Amino acid sequence: QVQLVESGGGLVQPGGSLRLSCAASGSILSINVMGWYRQAPGKERELVAAIRSGSYTNYADSVKGRFTISRDNLKNTVYLQMNSLKPEDTAVYYCNARPSSWAAQRGYWGQGTQVTVSS
């Protein structure tokens, strides 16, 4: 089992920044993909960004150039730096961790952290 604890959400004005953190613990040796997903009210959960072992990253088109995903292997933590936030970024953000052979839905999920972008 893998436990994921997220932090860093909150309320921010449009154009502002937030940094989300996700700390992993437990049986993490098999984990080589970590990512952030988000779900807005009435919408399906969607991939925001993911990072693989070796630091390969991929991003949703809607966040490219604004969000940056990174990981600290010594701390078993993945971060999502979110800049130039827009109201449409408002959602619950979930951390996900999995072996690369698993689909994301099968992976481990954090409890979610609310991000609200509003003036």
Tab-separated table of N, CA and C in Angstrom:
chain	number	residue	atom	x	y	z
A	1	GLN	N	0.828	-1.200	0.000
A	1	GLN	CA	0.000	0.000	0.000
A	1	GLN	C	0.860	1.246	0.000
A	2	VAL	N	0.323	2.261	-0.632
A	2	VAL	CA	0.993	3.556	-0.694
A	2	VAL	C	0.035	4.612	-0.157
A	3	GLN	N	0.553	5.447	0.694
A	3	GLN	CA	-0.235	6.554	1.228
A	3	GLN	C	0.258	7.866	0.625
A	4	LEU	N	-0.689	8.697	0.238
A	4	LEU	CA	-0.373	9.997	-0.363
A	4	LEU	C	-1.049	11.087	0.452
A	5	VAL	N	-0.277	12.080	0.847
A	5	VAL	CA	-0.813	13.196	1.617
A	5	VAL	C	-0.530	14.484	0.862
A	6	GLU	N	-1.598	15.172	0.493
A	6	GLU	CA	-1.475	16.408	-0.284
A	6	GLU	C	-1.592	17.618	0.632
A	7	SER	N	-0.996	18.707	0.182
A	7	SER	CA	-1.128	19.976	0.883
A	7	SER	C	-0.890	21.109	-0.098
A	8	GLY	N	-1.298	22.316	0.307
A	8	GLY	CA	-0.973	23.500	-0.481
A	8	GLY	C	-2.122	24.152	-1.212
A	9	GLY	N	-3.300	23.572	-1.169
A	9	GLY	CA	-4.432	24.200	-1.841
A	9	GLY	C	-4.899	25.438	-1.103
A	10	GLY	N	-5.857	26.129	-1.714
A	10	GLY	CA	-6.399	27.317	-1.075
A	10	GLY	C	-7.082	28.231	-2.059
A	11	LEU	N	-7.335	29.445	-1.603
A	11	LEU	CA	-7.984	30.469	-2.412
A	11	LEU	C	-6.932	31.456	-2.911
A	12	VAL	N	-6.966	31.737	-4.199
A	12	VAL	CA	-6.001	32.666	-4.785
A	12	VAL	C	-6.708	33.501	-5.844
A	13	GLN	N	-6.235	34.710	-6.031
A	13	GLN	CA	-6.806	35.574	-7.055
A	13	GLN	C	-6.303	35.189	-8.435
A	14	PRO	N	-7.059	35.496	-9.463
A	14	PRO	CA	-6.578	35.242	-10.831
A	14	PRO	C	-5.217	35.889	-11.044
A	15	GLY	N	-4.338	35.136	-11.708
A	15	GLY	CA	-2.972	35.594	-11.924
A	15	GLY	C	-2.016	35.202	-10.826
A	16	GLY	N	-2.541	34.687	-9.741
A	16	GLY	CA	-1.698	34.298	-8.614
A	16	GLY	C	-1.066	32.931	-8.781
A	17	SER	N	-0.375	32.506	-7.722
A	17	SER	CA	0.357	31.237	-7.747
A	17	SER	C	0.058	30.417	-6.494
A	18	LEU	N	0.167	29.120	-6.662
A	18	LEU	CA	0.094	28.170	-5.557
A	18	LEU	C	1.053	27.032	-5.847
A	19	ARG	N	1.523	26.389	-4.793
A	19	ARG	CA	2.319	25.189	-4.962
A	19	ARG	C	1.691	24.061	-4.160
A	20	LEU	N	1.367	22.988	-4.844
A	20	LEU	CA	0.826	21.799	-4.204
A	20	LEU	C	1.962	20.812	-3.935
A	21	SER	N	1.829	20.098	-2.823
A	21	SER	CA	2.798	19.068	-2.473
A	21	SER	C	2.070	17.752	-2.224
A	22	CYS	N	2.738	16.664	-2.545
A	22	CYS	CA	2.183	15.327	-2.304
A	22	CYS	C	3.311	14.444	-1.793
A	23	ALA	N	3.195	14.039	-0.541
A	23	ALA	CA	4.203	13.194	0.075
A	23	ALA	C	3.736	11.743	0.053
A	24	ALA	N	4.586	10.869	-0.448
A	24	ALA	CA	4.266	9.450	-0.542
A	24	ALA	C	4.993	8.670	0.540
A	25	SER	N	4.319	7.647	1.051
A	25	SER	CA	4.931	6.763	2.037
A	25	SER	C	4.371	5.363	1.844
A	26	GLY	N	5.027	4.394	2.480
A	26	GLY	CA	4.583	3.015	2.345
A	26	GLY	C	5.420	2.263	1.325
A	27	SER	N	4.770	1.421	0.556
A	27	SER	CA	5.459	0.562	-0.419
A	27	SER	C	5.700	1.329	-1.725
A	28	ILE	N	6.666	2.214	-1.699
A	28	ILE	CA	6.857	3.138	-2.812
A	28	ILE	C	7.899	2.685	-3.829
A	29	LEU	N	8.567	1.561	-3.567
A	29	LEU	CA	9.624	1.150	-4.489
A	29	LEU	C	9.097	0.870	-5.886
A	30	SER	N	7.836	0.431	-5.970
A	30	SER	CA	7.268	0.100	-7.280
A	30	SER	C	6.720	1.323	-8.005
A	31	ILE	N	6.677	2.469	-7.340
A	31	ILE	CA	6.066	3.665	-7.926
A	31	ILE	C	7.063	4.351	-8.835
A	32	ASN	N	6.723	4.510	-10.111
A	32	ASN	CA	7.598	5.274	-10.987
A	32	ASN	C	6.858	6.315	-11.817
A	33	VAL	N	5.570	6.475	-11.558
A	33	VAL	CA	4.818	7.569	-12.173
A	33	VAL	C	4.017	8.257	-11.079
A	34	MET	N	4.175	9.556	-10.985
A	34	MET	CA	3.356	10.348	-10.070
A	34	MET	C	2.758	11.501	-10.855
A	35	GLY	N	1.539	11.827	-10.495
A	35	GLY	CA	0.868	12.868	-11.262
A	35	GLY	C	-0.175	13.603	-10.457
A	36	TRP	N	-0.660	14.659	-11.050
A	36	TRP	CA	-1.742	15.457	-10.488
A	36	TRP	C	-2.925	15.425	-11.446
A	37	TYR	N	-4.073	15.193	-10.878
A	37	TYR	CA	-5.332	15.235	-11.605
A	37	TYR	C	-6.221	16.274	-10.940
A	38	ARG	N	-7.235	16.710	-11.648
A	38	ARG	CA	-8.177	17.638	-11.038
A	38	ARG	C	-9.589	17.328	-11.502
A	39	GLN	N	-10.533	17.703	-10.656
A	39	GLN	CA	-11.939	17.498	-10.980
A	39	GLN	C	-12.725	18.714	-10.546
A	40	ALA	N	-13.326	19.366	-11.526
A	40	ALA	CA	-14.178	20.516	-11.267
A	40	ALA	C	-15.627	20.036	-11.128
A	41	PRO	N	-16.456	20.803	-10.471
A	41	PRO	CA	-17.865	20.391	-10.305
A	41	PRO	C	-18.529	20.111	-11.644
A	42	GLY	N	-19.170	18.967	-11.729
A	42	GLY	CA	-19.883	18.597	-12.941
A	42	GLY	C	-19.015	18.108	-14.082
A	43	LYS	N	-17.721	17.971	-13.826
A	43	LYS	CA	-16.803	17.531	-14.880
A	43	LYS	C	-16.080	16.261	-14.453
A	44	GLU	N	-15.524	15.574	-15.437
A	44	GLU	CA	-14.758	14.382	-15.151
A	44	GLU	C	-13.362	14.740	-14.652
A	45	ARG	N	-12.774	13.814	-13.925
A	45	ARG	CA	-11.405	14.008	-13.469
A	45	ARG	C	-10.476	13.983	-14.682
A	46	GLU	N	-9.527	14.902	-14.708
A	46	GLU	CA	-8.612	14.999	-15.849
A	46	GLU	C	-7.168	15.096	-15.379
A	47	LEU	N	-6.278	14.612	-16.228
A	47	LEU	CA	-4.850	14.723	-15.950
A	47	LEU	C	-4.411	16.174	-16.091
A	48	VAL	N	-3.642	16.630	-15.106
A	48	VAL	CA	-3.029	17.952	-15.173
A	48	VAL	C	-1.570	17.826	-15.593
A	49	ALA	N	-0.825	16.989	-14.880
A	49	ALA	CA	0.588	16.807	-15.173
A	49	ALA	C	1.059	15.512	-14.542
A	50	ALA	N	2.092	14.914	-15.141
A	50	ALA	CA	2.662	13.686	-14.609
A	50	ALA	C	4.164	13.705	-14.802
A	51	ILE	N	4.847	12.981	-13.914
A	51	ILE	CA	6.298	12.880	-14.000
A	51	ILE	C	6.688	11.435	-13.767
A	52	ARG	N	7.606	10.952	-14.602
A	52	ARG	CA	8.082	9.581	-14.502
A	52	ARG	C	9.498	9.550	-13.973
A	53	SER	N	9.922	8.358	-13.565
A	53	SER	CA	11.322	8.178	-13.209
A	53	SER	C	12.178	8.624	-14.382
A	54	GLY	N	13.227	9.328	-14.099
A	54	GLY	CA	14.021	9.901	-15.170
A	54	GLY	C	13.573	11.306	-15.518
A	55	SER	N	12.532	11.775	-14.807
A	55	SER	CA	12.065	13.159	-14.909
A	55	SER	C	11.354	13.497	-16.203
A	56	TYR	N	10.906	12.497	-16.941
A	56	TYR	CA	10.058	12.787	-18.097
A	56	TYR	C	8.720	13.324	-17.606
A	57	THR	N	8.264	14.418	-18.204
A	57	THR	CA	7.021	15.045	-17.775
A	57	THR	C	6.052	15.201	-18.942
A	58	ASN	N	4.768	15.247	-18.605
A	58	ASN	CA	3.777	15.619	-19.602
A	58	ASN	C	2.686	16.439	-18.930
A	59	TYR	N	2.073	17.315	-19.711
A	59	TYR	CA	1.109	18.275	-19.188
A	59	TYR	C	-0.140	18.322	-20.062
A	60	ALA	N	-1.251	18.663	-19.433
A	60	ALA	CA	-2.447	18.985	-20.194
A	60	ALA	C	-2.184	20.274	-20.974
A	61	ASP	N	-2.752	20.368	-22.158
A	61	ASP	CA	-2.538	21.554	-22.983
A	61	ASP	C	-2.964	22.828	-22.252
A	62	SER	N	-3.987	22.720	-21.428
A	62	SER	CA	-4.542	23.898	-20.768
A	62	SER	C	-3.621	24.490	-19.714
A	63	VAL	N	-2.603	23.738	-19.289
A	63	VAL	CA	-1.716	24.243	-18.239
A	63	VAL	C	-0.272	24.410	-18.708
A	64	LYS	N	0.022	24.016	-19.922
A	64	LYS	CA	1.398	24.129	-20.425
A	64	LYS	C	1.859	25.578	-20.360
A	65	GLY	N	3.075	25.750	-19.866
A	65	GLY	CA	3.640	27.088	-19.750
A	65	GLY	C	3.260	27.803	-18.466
A	66	ARG	N	2.299	27.253	-17.723
A	66	ARG	CA	1.867	27.874	-16.465
A	66	ARG	C	2.172	26.999	-15.252
A	67	PHE	N	2.058	25.690	-15.420
A	67	PHE	CA	2.262	24.751	-14.318
A	67	PHE	C	3.559	23.987	-14.534
A	68	THR	N	4.207	23.627	-13.439
A	68	THR	CA	5.425	22.823	-13.498
A	68	THR	C	5.350	21.721	-12.451
A	69	ILE	N	5.556	20.492	-12.884
A	69	ILE	CA	5.593	19.368	-11.966
A	69	ILE	C	7.052	18.990	-11.714
A	70	SER	N	7.348	18.636	-10.474
A	70	SER	CA	8.705	18.236	-10.123
A	70	SER	C	8.634	17.230	-8.986
A	71	ARG	N	9.748	16.564	-8.732
A	71	ARG	CA	9.765	15.591	-7.656
A	71	ARG	C	11.082	15.655	-6.906
A	72	ASP	N	11.002	15.365	-5.625
A	72	ASP	CA	12.178	15.256	-4.769
A	72	ASP	C	12.232	13.805	-4.317
A	73	ASN	N	13.130	13.046	-4.907
A	73	ASN	CA	13.171	11.609	-4.618
A	73	ASN	C	13.611	11.324	-3.185
A	74	LEU	N	14.429	12.205	-2.624
A	74	LEU	CA	14.869	11.981	-1.239
A	74	LEU	C	13.719	12.143	-0.263
A	75	LYS	N	12.789	13.014	-0.592
A	75	LYS	CA	11.638	13.257	0.270
A	75	LYS	C	10.402	12.487	-0.176
A	76	ASN	N	10.518	11.750	-1.281
A	76	ASN	CA	9.359	11.023	-1.836
A	76	ASN	C	8.163	11.944	-2.006
A	77	THR	N	8.449	13.102	-2.539
A	77	THR	CA	7.424	14.139	-2.673
A	77	THR	C	7.387	14.660	-4.095
A	78	VAL	N	6.190	14.898	-4.589
A	78	VAL	CA	6.003	15.519	-5.899
A	78	VAL	C	5.301	16.861	-5.688
A	79	TYR	N	5.679	17.819	-6.486
A	79	TYR	CA	5.162	19.180	-6.367
A	79	TYR	C	4.470	19.600	-7.668
A	80	LEU	N	3.528	20.501	-7.528
A	80	LEU	CA	2.919	21.133	-8.686
A	80	LEU	C	2.936	22.638	-8.446
A	81	GLN	N	3.816	23.322	-9.151
A	81	GLN	CA	3.883	24.773	-9.080
A	81	GLN	C	2.903	25.337	-10.100
A	82	MET	N	1.954	26.112	-9.633
A	82	MET	CA	0.901	26.643	-10.501
A	82	MET	C	1.012	28.162	-10.528
A	83	ASN	N	1.310	28.690	-11.684
A	83	ASN	CA	1.429	30.137	-11.871
A	83	ASN	C	0.347	30.631	-12.832
A	84	SER	N	0.142	31.934	-12.833
A	84	SER	CA	-0.842	32.558	-13.728
A	84	SER	C	-2.185	31.833	-13.666
A	85	LEU	N	-2.635	31.601	-12.460
A	85	LEU	CA	-3.866	30.824	-12.271
A	85	LEU	C	-5.075	31.547	-12.827
A	86	LYS	N	-5.999	30.762	-13.361
A	86	LYS	CA	-7.221	31.265	-13.961
A	86	LYS	C	-8.429	30.692	-13.222
A	87	PRO	N	-9.556	31.359	-13.304
A	87	PRO	CA	-10.761	30.811	-12.645
A	87	PRO	C	-11.076	29.388	-13.093
A	88	GLU	N	-10.777	29.071	-14.336
A	88	GLU	CA	-11.060	27.720	-14.830
A	88	GLU	C	-10.131	26.656	-14.264
A	89	ASP	N	-9.126	27.064	-13.510
A	89	ASP	CA	-8.273	26.101	-12.808
A	89	ASP	C	-8.899	25.656	-11.489
A	90	THR	N	-10.008	26.269	-11.110
A	90	THR	CA	-10.679	25.896	-9.878
A	90	THR	C	-11.149	24.456	-9.929
A	91	ALA	N	-10.740	23.675	-8.943
A	91	ALA	CA	-11.066	22.248	-8.916
A	91	ALA	C	-10.498	21.645	-7.636
A	92	VAL	N	-10.875	20.400	-7.399
A	92	VAL	CA	-10.175	19.601	-6.394
A	92	VAL	C	-9.026	18.898	-7.108
A	93	TYR	N	-7.840	19.056	-6.581
A	93	TYR	CA	-6.636	18.470	-7.176
A	93	TYR	C	-6.244	17.217	-6.392
A	94	TYR	N	-6.006	16.148	-7.134
A	94	TYR	CA	-5.684	14.857	-6.544
A	94	TYR	C	-4.287	14.414	-6.992
A	95	CYS	N	-3.537	13.890	-6.053
A	95	CYS	CA	-2.254	13.282	-6.354
A	95	CYS	C	-2.479	11.807	-6.693
A	96	ASN	N	-1.712	11.312	-7.639
A	96	ASN	CA	-1.809	9.908	-8.058
A	96	ASN	C	-0.422	9.317	-8.160
A	97	ALA	N	-0.288	8.069	-7.736
A	97	ALA	CA	0.997	7.371	-7.826
A	97	ALA	C	0.744	5.945	-8.285
A	98	ARG	N	1.622	5.447	-9.156
A	98	ARG	CA	1.390	4.103	-9.709
A	98	ARG	C	2.659	3.573	-10.354
A	99	PRO	N	2.718	2.249	-10.481
A	99	PRO	CA	3.728	1.681	-11.372
A	99	PRO	C	3.357	2.037	-12.812
A	100	SER	N	4.327	2.122	-13.680
A	100	SER	CA	4.046	2.539	-15.056
A	100	SER	C	3.172	1.535	-15.805
A	101	SER	N	3.104	0.305	-15.324
A	101	SER	CA	2.288	-0.701	-15.988
A	101	SER	C	0.809	-0.618	-15.620
A	102	TRP	N	0.483	0.224	-14.672
A	102	TRP	CA	-0.915	0.381	-14.244
A	102	TRP	C	-1.551	1.570	-14.936
A	103	ALA	N	-2.844	1.468	-15.175
A	103	ALA	CA	-3.607	2.648	-15.567
A	103	ALA	C	-3.781	3.553	-14.348
A	104	ALA	N	-3.933	4.824	-14.591
A	104	ALA	CA	-4.019	5.774	-13.484
A	104	ALA	C	-5.161	5.445	-12.523
A	105	GLN	N	-6.285	5.017	-13.086
A	105	GLN	CA	-7.451	4.739	-12.240
A	105	GLN	C	-7.166	3.650	-11.210
A	106	ARG	N	-6.275	2.772	-11.550
A	106	ARG	CA	-5.938	1.667	-10.655
A	106	ARG	C	-4.930	2.102	-9.591
A	107	GLY	N	-4.310	3.245	-9.789
A	107	GLY	CA	-3.242	3.679	-8.900
A	107	GLY	C	-3.740	4.163	-7.552
A	108	TYR	N	-2.802	4.696	-6.786
A	108	TYR	CA	-3.100	5.204	-5.458
A	108	TYR	C	-3.449	6.688	-5.560
A	109	TRP	N	-4.432	7.087	-4.740
A	109	TRP	CA	-4.917	8.468	-4.795
A	109	TRP	C	-4.816	9.133	-3.431
A	110	GLY	N	-4.525	10.414	-3.458
A	110	GLY	CA	-4.604	11.209	-2.253
A	110	GLY	C	-6.034	11.621	-1.988
A	111	GLN	N	-6.220	12.345	-0.894
A	111	GLN	CA	-7.563	12.728	-0.470
A	111	GLN	C	-8.099	13.936	-1.229
A	112	GLY	N	-7.238	14.633	-1.930
A	112	GLY	CA	-7.655	15.806	-2.690
A	112	GLY	C	-7.463	17.089	-1.909
A	113	THR	N	-7.139	18.141	-2.639
A	113	THR	CA	-7.009	19.456	-2.035
A	113	THR	C	-7.693	20.479	-2.938
A	114	GLN	N	-8.474	21.356	-2.335
A	114	GLN	CA	-9.272	22.307	-3.101
A	114	GLN	C	-8.416	23.491	-3.530
A	115	VAL	N	-8.504	23.828	-4.802
A	115	VAL	CA	-7.899	25.054	-5.333
A	115	VAL	C	-9.024	25.907	-5.898
A	116	THR	N	-9.140	27.118	-5.390
A	116	THR	CA	-10.161	28.042	-5.855
A	116	THR	C	-9.491	29.319	-6.344
A	117	VAL	N	-9.772	29.669	-7.598
A	117	VAL	CA	-9.209	30.876	-8.197
A	117	VAL	C	-10.362	31.848	-8.406
A	118	SER	N	-10.351	32.908	-7.632
A	118	SER	CA	-11.473	33.843	-7.673
A	118	SER	C	-11.042	35.187	-7.112
A	119	SER	N	-11.625	36.233	-7.662
A	119	SER	CA	-11.367	37.572	-7.127
A	119	SER	C	-12.415	37.945	-6.081
